[in-house]
XYZ file of C-alpha atoms in Angstrom:
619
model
C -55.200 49.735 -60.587
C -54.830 53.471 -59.376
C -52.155 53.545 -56.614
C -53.211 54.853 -53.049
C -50.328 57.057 -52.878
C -49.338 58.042 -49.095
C -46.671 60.370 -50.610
C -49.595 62.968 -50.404
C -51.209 64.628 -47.070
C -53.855 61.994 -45.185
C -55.904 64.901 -45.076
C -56.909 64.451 -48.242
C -58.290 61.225 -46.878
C -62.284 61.455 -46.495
C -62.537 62.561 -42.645
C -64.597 60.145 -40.530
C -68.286 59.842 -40.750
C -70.728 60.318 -38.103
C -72.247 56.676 -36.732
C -75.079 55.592 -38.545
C -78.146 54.702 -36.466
C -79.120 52.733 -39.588
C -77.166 49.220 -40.031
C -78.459 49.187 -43.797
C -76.984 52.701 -44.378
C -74.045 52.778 -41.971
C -71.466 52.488 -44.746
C -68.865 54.634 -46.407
C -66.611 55.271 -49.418
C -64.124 52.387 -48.090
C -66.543 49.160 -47.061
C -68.846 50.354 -49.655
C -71.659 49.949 -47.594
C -70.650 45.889 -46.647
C -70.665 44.934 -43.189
C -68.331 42.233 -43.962
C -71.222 39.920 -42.094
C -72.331 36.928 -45.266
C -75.438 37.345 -46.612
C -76.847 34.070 -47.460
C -80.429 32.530 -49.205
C -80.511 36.109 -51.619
C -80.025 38.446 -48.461
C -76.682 39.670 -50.331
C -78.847 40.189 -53.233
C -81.489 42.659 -51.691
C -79.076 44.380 -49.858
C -77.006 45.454 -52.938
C -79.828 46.389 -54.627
C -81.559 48.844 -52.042
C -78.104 50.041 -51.332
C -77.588 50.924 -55.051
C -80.685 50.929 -57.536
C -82.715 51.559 -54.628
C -80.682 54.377 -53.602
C -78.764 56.236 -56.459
C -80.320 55.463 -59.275
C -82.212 58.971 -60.295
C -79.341 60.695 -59.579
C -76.826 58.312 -61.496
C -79.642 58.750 -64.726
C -79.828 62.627 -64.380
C -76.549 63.933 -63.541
C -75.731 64.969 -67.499
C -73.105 67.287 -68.240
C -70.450 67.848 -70.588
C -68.428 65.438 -69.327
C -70.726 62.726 -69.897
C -70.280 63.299 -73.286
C -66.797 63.629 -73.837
C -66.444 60.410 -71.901
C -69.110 58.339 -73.579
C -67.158 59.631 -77.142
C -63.441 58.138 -75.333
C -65.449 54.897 -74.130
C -66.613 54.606 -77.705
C -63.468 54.728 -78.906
C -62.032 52.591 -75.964
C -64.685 49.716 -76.369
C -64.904 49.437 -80.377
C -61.233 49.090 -81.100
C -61.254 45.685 -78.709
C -64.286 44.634 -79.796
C -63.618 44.703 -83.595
C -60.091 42.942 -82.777
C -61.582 40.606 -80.759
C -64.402 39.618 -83.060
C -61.955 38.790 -85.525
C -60.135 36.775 -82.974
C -63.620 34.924 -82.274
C -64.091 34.489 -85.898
C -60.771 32.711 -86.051
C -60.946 30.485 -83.871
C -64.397 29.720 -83.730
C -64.725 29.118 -88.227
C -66.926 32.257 -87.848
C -69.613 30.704 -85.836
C -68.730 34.082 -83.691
C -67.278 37.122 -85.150
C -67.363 40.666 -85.134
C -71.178 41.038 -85.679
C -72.146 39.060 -82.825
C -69.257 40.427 -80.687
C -70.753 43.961 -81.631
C -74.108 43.163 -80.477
C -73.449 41.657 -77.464
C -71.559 44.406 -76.288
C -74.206 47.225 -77.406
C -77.234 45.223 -76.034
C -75.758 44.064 -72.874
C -74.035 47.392 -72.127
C -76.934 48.835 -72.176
C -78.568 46.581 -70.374
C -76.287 46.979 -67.582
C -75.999 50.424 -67.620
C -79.872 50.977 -66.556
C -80.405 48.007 -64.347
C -76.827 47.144 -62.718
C -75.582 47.971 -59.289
C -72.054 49.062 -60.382
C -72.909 51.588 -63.454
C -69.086 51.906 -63.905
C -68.059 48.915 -65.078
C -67.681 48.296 -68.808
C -68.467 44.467 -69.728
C -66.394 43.292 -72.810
C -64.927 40.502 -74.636
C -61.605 39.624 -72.817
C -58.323 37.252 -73.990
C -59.133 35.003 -71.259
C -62.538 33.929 -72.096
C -61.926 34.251 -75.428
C -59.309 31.411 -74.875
C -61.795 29.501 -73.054
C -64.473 29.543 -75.829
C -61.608 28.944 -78.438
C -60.843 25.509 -76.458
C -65.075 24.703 -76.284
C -65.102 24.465 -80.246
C -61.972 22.544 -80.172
C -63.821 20.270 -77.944
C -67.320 20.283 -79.960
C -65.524 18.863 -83.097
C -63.706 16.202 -80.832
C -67.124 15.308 -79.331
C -68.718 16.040 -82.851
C -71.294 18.666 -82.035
C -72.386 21.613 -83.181
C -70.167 24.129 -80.972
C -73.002 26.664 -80.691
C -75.213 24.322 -79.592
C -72.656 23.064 -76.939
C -71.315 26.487 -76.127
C -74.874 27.324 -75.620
C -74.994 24.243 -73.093
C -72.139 25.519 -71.119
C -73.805 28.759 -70.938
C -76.951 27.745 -69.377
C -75.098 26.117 -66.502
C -72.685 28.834 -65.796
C -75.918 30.995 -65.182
C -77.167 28.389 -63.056
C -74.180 28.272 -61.055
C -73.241 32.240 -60.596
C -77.389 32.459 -59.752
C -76.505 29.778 -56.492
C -72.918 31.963 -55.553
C -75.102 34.628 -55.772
C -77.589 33.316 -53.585
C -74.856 32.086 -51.367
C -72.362 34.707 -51.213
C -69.902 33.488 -52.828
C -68.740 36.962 -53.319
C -67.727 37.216 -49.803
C -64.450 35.141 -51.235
C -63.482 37.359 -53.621
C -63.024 40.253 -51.176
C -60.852 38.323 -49.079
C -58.625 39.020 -53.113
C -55.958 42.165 -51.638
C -54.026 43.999 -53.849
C -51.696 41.451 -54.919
C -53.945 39.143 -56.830
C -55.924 42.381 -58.048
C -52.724 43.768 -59.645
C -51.176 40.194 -60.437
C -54.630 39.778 -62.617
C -54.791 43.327 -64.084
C -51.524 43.623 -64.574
C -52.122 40.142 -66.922
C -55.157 42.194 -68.661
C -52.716 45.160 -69.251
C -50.037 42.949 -70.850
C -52.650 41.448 -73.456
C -53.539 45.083 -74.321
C -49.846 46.149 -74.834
C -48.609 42.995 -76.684
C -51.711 43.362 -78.830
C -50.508 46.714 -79.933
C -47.078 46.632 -79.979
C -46.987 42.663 -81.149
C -48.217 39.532 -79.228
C -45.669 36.635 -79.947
C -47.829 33.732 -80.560
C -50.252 35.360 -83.725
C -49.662 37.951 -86.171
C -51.344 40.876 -83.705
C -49.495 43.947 -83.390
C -47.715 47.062 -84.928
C -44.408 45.566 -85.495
C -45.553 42.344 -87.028
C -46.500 44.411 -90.021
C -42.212 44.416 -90.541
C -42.231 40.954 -91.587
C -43.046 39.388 -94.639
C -45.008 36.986 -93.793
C -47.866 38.914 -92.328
C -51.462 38.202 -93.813
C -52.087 41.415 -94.846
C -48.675 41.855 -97.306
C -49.406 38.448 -98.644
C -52.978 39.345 -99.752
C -51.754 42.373 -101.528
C -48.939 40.579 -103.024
C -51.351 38.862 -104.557
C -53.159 41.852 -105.718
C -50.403 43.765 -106.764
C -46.998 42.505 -107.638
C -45.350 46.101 -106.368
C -46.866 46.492 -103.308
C -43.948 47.893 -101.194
C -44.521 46.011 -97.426
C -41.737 48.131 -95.742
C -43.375 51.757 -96.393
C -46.837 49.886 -95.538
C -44.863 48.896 -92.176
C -43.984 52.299 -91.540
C -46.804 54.071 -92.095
C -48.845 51.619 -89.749
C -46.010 52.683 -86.860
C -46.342 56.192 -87.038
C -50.342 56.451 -87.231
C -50.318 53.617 -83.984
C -47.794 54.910 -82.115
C -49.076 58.776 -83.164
C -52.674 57.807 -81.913
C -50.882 56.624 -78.496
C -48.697 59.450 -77.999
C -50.764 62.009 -79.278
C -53.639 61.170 -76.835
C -51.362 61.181 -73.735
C -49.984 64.630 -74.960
C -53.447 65.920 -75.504
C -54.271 64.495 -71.717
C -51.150 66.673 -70.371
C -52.680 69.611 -71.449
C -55.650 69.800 -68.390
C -52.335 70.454 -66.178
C -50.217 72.939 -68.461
C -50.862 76.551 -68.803
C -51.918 76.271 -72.539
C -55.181 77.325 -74.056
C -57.903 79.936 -73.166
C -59.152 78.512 -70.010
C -59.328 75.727 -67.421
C -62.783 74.876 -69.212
C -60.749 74.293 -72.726
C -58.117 72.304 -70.752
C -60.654 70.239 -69.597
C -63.145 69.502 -72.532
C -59.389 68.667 -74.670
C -58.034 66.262 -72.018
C -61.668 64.677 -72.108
C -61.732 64.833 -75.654
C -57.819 63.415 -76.120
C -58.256 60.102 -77.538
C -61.343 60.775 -79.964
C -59.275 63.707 -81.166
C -56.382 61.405 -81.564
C -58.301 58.851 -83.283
C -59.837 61.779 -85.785
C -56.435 62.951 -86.514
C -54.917 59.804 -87.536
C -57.466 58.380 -89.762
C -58.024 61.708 -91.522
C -54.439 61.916 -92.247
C -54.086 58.273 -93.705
C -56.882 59.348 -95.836
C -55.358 62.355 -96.841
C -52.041 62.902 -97.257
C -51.183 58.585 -97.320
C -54.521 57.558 -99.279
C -52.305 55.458 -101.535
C -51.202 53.535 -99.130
C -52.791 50.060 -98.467
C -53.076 50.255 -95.016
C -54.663 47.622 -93.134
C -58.520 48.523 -92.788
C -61.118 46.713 -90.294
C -61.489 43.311 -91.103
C -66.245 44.460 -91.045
C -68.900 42.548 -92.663
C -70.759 45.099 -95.208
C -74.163 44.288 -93.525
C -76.088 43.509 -89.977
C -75.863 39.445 -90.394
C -74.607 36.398 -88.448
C -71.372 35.866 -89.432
C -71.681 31.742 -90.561
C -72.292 31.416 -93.924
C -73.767 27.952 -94.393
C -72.911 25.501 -97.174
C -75.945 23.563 -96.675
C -79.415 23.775 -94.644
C -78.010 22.156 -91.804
C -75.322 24.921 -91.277
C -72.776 22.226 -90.775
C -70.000 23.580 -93.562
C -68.942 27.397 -93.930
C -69.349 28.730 -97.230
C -66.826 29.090 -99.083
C -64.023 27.434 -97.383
C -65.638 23.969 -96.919
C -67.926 24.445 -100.481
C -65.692 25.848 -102.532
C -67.378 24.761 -105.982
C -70.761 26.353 -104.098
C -71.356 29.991 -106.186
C -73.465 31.196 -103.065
C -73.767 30.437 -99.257
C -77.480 28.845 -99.049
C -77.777 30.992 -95.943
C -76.824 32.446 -92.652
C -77.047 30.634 -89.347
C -80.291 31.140 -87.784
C -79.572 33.745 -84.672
C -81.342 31.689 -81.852
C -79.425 28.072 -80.933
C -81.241 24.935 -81.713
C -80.711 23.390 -77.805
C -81.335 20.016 -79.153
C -79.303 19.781 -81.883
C -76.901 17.221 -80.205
C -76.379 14.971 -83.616
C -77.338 11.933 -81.009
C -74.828 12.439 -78.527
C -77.113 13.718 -75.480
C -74.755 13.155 -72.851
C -73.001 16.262 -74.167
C -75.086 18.002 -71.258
C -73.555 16.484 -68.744
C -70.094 17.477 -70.204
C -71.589 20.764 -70.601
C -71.837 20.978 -66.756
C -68.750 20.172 -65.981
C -67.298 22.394 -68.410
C -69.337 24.725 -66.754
C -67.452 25.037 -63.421
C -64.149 25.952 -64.679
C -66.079 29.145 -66.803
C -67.809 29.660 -64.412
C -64.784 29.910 -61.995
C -63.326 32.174 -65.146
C -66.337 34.273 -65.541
C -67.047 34.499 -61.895
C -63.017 35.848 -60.850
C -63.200 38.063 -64.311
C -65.782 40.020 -62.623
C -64.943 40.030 -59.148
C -61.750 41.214 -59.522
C -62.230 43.706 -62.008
C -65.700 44.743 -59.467
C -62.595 44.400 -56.306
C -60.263 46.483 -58.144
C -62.796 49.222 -59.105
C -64.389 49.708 -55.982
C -60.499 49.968 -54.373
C -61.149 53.171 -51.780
C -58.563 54.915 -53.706
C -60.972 55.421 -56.449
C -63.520 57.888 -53.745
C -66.736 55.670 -55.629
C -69.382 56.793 -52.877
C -72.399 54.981 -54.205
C -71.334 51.229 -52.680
C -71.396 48.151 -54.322
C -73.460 45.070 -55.695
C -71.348 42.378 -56.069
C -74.410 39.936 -55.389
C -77.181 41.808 -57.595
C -74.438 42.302 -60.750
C -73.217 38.777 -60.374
C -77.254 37.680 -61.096
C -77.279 40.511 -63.644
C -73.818 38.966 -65.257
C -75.867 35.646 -65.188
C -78.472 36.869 -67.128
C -76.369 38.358 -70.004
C -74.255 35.136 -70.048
C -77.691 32.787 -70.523
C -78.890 35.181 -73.411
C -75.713 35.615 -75.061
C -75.520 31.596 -75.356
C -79.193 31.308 -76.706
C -78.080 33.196 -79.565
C -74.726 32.508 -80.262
C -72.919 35.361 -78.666
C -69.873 35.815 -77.085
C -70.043 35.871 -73.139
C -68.879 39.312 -71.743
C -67.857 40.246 -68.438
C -65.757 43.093 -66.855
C -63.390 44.514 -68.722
C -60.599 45.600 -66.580
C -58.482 48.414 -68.271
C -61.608 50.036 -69.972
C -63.234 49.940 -66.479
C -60.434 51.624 -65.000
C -60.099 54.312 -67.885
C -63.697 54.929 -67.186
C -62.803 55.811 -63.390
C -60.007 57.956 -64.394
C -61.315 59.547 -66.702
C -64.686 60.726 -64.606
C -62.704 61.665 -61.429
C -62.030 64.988 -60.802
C -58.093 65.293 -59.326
C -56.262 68.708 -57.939
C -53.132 70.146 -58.978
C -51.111 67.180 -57.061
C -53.134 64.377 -58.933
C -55.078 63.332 -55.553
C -58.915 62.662 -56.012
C -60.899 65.195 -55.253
C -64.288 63.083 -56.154
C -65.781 61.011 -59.024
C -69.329 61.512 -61.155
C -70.992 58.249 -60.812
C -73.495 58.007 -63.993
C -75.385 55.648 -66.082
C -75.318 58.131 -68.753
C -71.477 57.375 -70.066
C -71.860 53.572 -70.237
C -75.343 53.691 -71.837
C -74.113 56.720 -74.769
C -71.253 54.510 -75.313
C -73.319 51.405 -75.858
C -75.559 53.302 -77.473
C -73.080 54.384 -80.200
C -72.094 50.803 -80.361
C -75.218 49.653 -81.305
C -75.509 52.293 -83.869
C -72.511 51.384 -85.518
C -74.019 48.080 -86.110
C -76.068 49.540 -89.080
C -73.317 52.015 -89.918
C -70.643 49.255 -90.251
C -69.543 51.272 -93.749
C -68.364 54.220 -90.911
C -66.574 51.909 -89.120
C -64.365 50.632 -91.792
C -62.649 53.960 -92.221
C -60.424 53.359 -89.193
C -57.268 52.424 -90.358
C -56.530 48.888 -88.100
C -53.084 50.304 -86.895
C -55.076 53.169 -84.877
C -56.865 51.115 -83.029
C -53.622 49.479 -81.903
C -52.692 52.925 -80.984
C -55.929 52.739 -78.971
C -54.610 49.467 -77.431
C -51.341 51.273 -76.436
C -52.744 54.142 -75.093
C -55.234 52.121 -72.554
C -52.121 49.679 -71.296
C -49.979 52.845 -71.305
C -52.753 54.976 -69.070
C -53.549 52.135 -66.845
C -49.982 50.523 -66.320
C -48.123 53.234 -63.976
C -50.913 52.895 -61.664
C -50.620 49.846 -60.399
C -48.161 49.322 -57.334
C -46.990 45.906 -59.205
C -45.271 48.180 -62.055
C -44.081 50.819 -59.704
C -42.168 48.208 -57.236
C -40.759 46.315 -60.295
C -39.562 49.951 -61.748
C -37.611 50.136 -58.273
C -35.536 47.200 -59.730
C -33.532 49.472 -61.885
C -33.332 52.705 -60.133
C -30.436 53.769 -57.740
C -31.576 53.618 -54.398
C -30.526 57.346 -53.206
C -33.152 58.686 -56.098
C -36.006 56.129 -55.183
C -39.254 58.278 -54.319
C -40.305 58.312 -50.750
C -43.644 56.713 -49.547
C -44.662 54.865 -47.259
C -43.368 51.147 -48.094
C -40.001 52.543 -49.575
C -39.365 53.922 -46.216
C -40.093 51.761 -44.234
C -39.608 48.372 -46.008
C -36.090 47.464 -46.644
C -35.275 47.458 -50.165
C -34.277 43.862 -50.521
C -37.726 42.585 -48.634
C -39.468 45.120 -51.452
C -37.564 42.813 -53.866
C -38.301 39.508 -52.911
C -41.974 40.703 -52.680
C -42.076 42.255 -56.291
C -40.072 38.925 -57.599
C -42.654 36.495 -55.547
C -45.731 38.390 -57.451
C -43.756 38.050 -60.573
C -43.341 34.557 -59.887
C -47.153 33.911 -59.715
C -47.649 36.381 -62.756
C -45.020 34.308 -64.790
C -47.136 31.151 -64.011
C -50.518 32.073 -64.866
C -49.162 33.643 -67.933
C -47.375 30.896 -69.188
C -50.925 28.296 -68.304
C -53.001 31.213 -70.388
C -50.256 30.304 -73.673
C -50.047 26.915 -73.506
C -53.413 25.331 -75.664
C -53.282 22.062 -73.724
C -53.932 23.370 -70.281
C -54.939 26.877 -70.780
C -58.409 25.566 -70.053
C -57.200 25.573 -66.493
C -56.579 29.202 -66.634
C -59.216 30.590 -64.298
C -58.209 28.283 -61.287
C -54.107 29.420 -61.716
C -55.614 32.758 -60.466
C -58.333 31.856 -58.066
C -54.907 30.131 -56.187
C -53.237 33.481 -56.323
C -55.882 34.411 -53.540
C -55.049 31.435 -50.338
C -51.449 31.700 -51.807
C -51.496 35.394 -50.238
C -53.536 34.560 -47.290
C -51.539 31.439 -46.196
C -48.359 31.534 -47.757
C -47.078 35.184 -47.392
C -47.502 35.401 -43.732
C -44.570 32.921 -44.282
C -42.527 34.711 -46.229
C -42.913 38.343 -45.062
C -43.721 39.950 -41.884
C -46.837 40.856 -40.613
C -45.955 45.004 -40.986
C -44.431 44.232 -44.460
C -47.554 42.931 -46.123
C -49.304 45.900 -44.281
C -47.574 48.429 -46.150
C -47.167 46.043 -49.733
C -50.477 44.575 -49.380
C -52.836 46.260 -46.891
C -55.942 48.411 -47.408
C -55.566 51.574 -47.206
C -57.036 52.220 -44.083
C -54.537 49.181 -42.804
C -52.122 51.616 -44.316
C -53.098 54.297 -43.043
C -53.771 53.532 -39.130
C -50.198 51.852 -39.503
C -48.859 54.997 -40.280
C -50.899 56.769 -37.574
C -49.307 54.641 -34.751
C -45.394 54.328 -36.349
C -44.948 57.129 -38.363
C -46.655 60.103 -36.863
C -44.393 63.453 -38.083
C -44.895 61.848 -41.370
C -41.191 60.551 -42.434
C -42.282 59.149 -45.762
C -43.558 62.226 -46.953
C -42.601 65.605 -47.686
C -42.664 69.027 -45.926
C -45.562 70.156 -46.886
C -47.699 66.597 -46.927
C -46.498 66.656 -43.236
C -47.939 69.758 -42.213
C -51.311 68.950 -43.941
C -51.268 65.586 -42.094
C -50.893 67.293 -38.612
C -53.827 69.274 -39.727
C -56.025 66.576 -40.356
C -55.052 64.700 -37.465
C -56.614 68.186 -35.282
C -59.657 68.644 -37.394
C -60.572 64.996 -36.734
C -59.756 64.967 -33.099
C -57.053 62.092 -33.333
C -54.302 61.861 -30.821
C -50.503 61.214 -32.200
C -49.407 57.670 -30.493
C -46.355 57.496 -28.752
C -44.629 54.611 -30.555
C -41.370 54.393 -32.226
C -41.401 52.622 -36.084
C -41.927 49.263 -35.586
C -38.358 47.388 -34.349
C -39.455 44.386 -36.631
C -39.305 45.952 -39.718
C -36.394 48.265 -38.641
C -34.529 44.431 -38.270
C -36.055 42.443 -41.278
């Protein structure tokens, strides 16, 4: 998540607004327009949607300008590379019943979708490892229950609408911004590590840049069989440099928007903007250029627009070839809408459906709600408030149609979401937020390109696979410093006289900092280790809903009421903290101080007379 640095002058802070006669409008950048009252029986729901839709919407659908575009070409480029990996994941673990096809539609129809009718127009919905895992453990359970796993997937589905529609109708929501930054970060920070270990090399599958060093990989031992002098090692190499030069590359060509290189601040810009689809261009024209005898990896596409289950038989029972191997040809493709009633007799499969239901629900449900917490974090200056109510029933909707036809569910992707902030904010020369363009346009060009790919799949398959690990690397790369989590775990190995000063760092002592950092670890370690285990990894999604009372009951325990003010507070917590203990500004520098005694006069705020707070000076 992007830090809320205090390091930098509170007057960069919005200043206060002027009272709102108007309950329904008396909001600002920080509650998002949420009285914090709950809004039961579909009150939520209207509410976000006049304070959203009702409000922005023109504006969000108009506001076009170059850096729409250059965005929409990096969220192209961001969204494709997981979806193509994660289709092929699907396809895996599913016997193709789900694959890249029907991971590529989803996410071009459904972003799309969300992009002219959601509340939150910045968020990017995607597949994710977590409820990919899920769905990967529903067709385990299918051929233990023996039926068809679309049909019971589809099942599943159609209750986990039903039951986000009721905590929608309820509020539910309400719970999930009670979530502070520790289980935002402890769950983002999970999100960022499935990026990264895709790239550089996940330990439990043959994912990743450095897996291409060993033997054993797939990909050498179909070209072994091919050609008995295929050379593995120089494929190995070559598949390093063009990932780790699409990484690399990108964050140098993002450096540039702050250097004095180029023409103009306007050339800065549209390169930084432009960095990772120049990146991308580079690296695949060079492996087709100067290494186009090398037999690099390619994208693991389908040639044509079709379902990927190719059916033995009219029943689509058996895929063709693997289970009909003396079969010449597949006798067709699955049929894209679900037969609901294809049960093969075993009709209280519904019932396990619903309870099934609850835990991806629960999954679904915190996938969104964090990502939607973590987003709207005041750090991130979004203006036009949020609809966690409205997008939840909108999330609903996509989830009940992607099941009909056999599609993956999607839900908020996390580091693409937060790429898509960062990379439509505008920042000053110190890196503080200055303010963000909040448009439908970038999420429905993305989607848009998406969905065009889809007939252009021959385009497609010119990527080289290792460059959209670079891809991978980049986004965990970009997103990772960010995040306090990383940044207090960092101060594990640095000598305490060079630390950076802020506002926890000077006024926590180092060894509570610790114990904090090592407590989040703790949790991170343990919902980590239930995702990677197949036997329980079904009870993913409740390992971080506990994350949530484990910080509101738990940690008052453990730490001191000022400690998990400054590690864990809001950042208006943070700030008024500071107002009352820290006045001349002590964890900042000289010139942050002077710019905070400035804002304190414009706004008409009166230094307190209190000395730092005598419990943390003795914890």
């Amino acid at each position: 998540m992007p830090g809320f640095s205090y390091r930098q002058p509170l007057a960069r802070r919005n200043p206060p607004a002027e009272p709102s006669t108007d309950d329904e409008d008396n909001s600002t950048v920080e509650n998002h327009g949420d009285d914090g009252k709950p809004k039961t029986f579909g009150r939520g729901i209207i509410a976000d949607f006049k304070r959203t839709i009702g409000t922005h919407w023109v504006q969000e659908m108009t506001n076009f300008n170059t850096k729409t575009v250059a965005v929409s070409f990096f969220l192209f480029i961001a969204v494709i590379a997981p979806t193509i990996t994660f289709g092929a994941v699907y396809a895996k673990a599913t016997n193709n019943y789900i694959g890249a096809v029907e991971l590529l539609l989803a996410t071009a129809w459904c972003g799309i979708f969300y992009s002219l009718v959601s509340g939150q127009p910045m968020m990017i919905n995607g597949g994710t490892g977590p409820v990919l895992t899920f769905q990967a453990v529903c067709y385990d359970l299918a051929k233990q229950l023996d039926v068809p796993f679309l049909t019971f997937n589809a099942w599943i589905g159609i209750w986990v609408c039903l039951y986000q529609v009721i905590a929608a109708f309820f509020d539910f929501n309400r719970l999930i911004k009670k979530a502070t930054r520790f289980t935002d970060e402890t769950f983002a920070l999970l999100i960022v590590s499935i990026f990264l270990l895709g790239a550089i090399g996940n330990p439990s599958s043959k994912v990743g840049l450095f897996h291409y060093f060993g033997t054993d990989h797939p990909h050498h031992e179909d070209m072994l069989e091919e050609d008995a002098q295929y050379d593995y090692m120089t494929v190995a190499l070559l598949s390093l440099i063009l990932g780790l030069g699409t990484a690399f590359f990108a964050i140098g060509l993002r450096q540039i928007r702050s250097s004095a290189f180029c023409c103009s601040d306007y050339a800065r810009t549209v390169i930084t903007d432009f960095a990772i689809t120049i990146s991308v261009v580079v690296m695949t024209a060079l492996r087709h250029t100067v290494f186009e005898d090398v037999k690099i990896e390619e994208l693991n596409v389908p040639d044509t627009f079709a379902t990927s289950f190719s059916c033995c038989t009219e029943d689509c029972r058996d895929y063709w070839p693997t289970d009909c191997p003396d079969q010449a040809e597949p006798w067709g493709r699955r049929p894209w809408i679900v037969d609901l009633f294809d049960l093969n007799g075993n009709t209280e499969v519904i019932f396990i459906a619903a309870a099934l239901g609850i835990p991806a629900f629960i999954l679904t449900f915190l996938d969104n709600g964090i990502t939607w917490h973590i987003v709207n974090h005041p750090s991130n200056r979004l203006a036009h408030g949020d609809a966690y109510n409205y997008d939840t029933v909108i999330s609903a909707i996509m989830v009940l149609v992607n099941s009909l036809m056999g599609l993956p569910w999607l839900v908020a992707s996390t580091v693409p979401c937060i790429m898509h902030i960062t990379a439509m904010q505008e920042k000053d020369d110190k890196g503080e937020v200055k303010f963000i363009q909040e448009s439908r346009l970038t999420g429905l060009f993305t989607h848009g390109l998406v969905l065009a790919c889809i007939f252009a799949l021959s385009v497609i398959k010119l990527i080289p696979l290792p460059v959209l690990y670079g891809v991978f690397l980049f986004m965990g790369l970009v997103a990772l410093p960010g995040q306090q989590f990383y940044q207090r775990f960092v101060l594990l190995f640095q000598q305490p006289s060079k630390i950076t000063k802020n506002h926890y760092t000077t006024h926590v002592p180092m060894n509570r900092i610790h114990k904090y950092t090592m407590f989040q670890f703790l949790f991170f370690g343990i919902v980590c280790v239930v995702r990677e285990i197949k036997s329980i990894s079904i009870a993913f999604p409740v390992m971080v809903l506990l994350c949530i009372p484990a910080r509101l009951y738990l940690h008052p325990r453990l730490f001191s009421k000022d400690e998990l003010t400054l590690l864990d507070g809001s950042p208006e917590e943070i700030e008024k903290w500071l107002l009352k203990n820290d006045p001349e500004g002590e964890a900042m520098d000289t010139p942050s101080k002077s710019a905070q005694v400035e804002h304190i006069a414009q706004n008409g705020l009166k230094i307190p007379d209190y000395s730092v707070n005598e419990e943390v000076q003795d914890a």
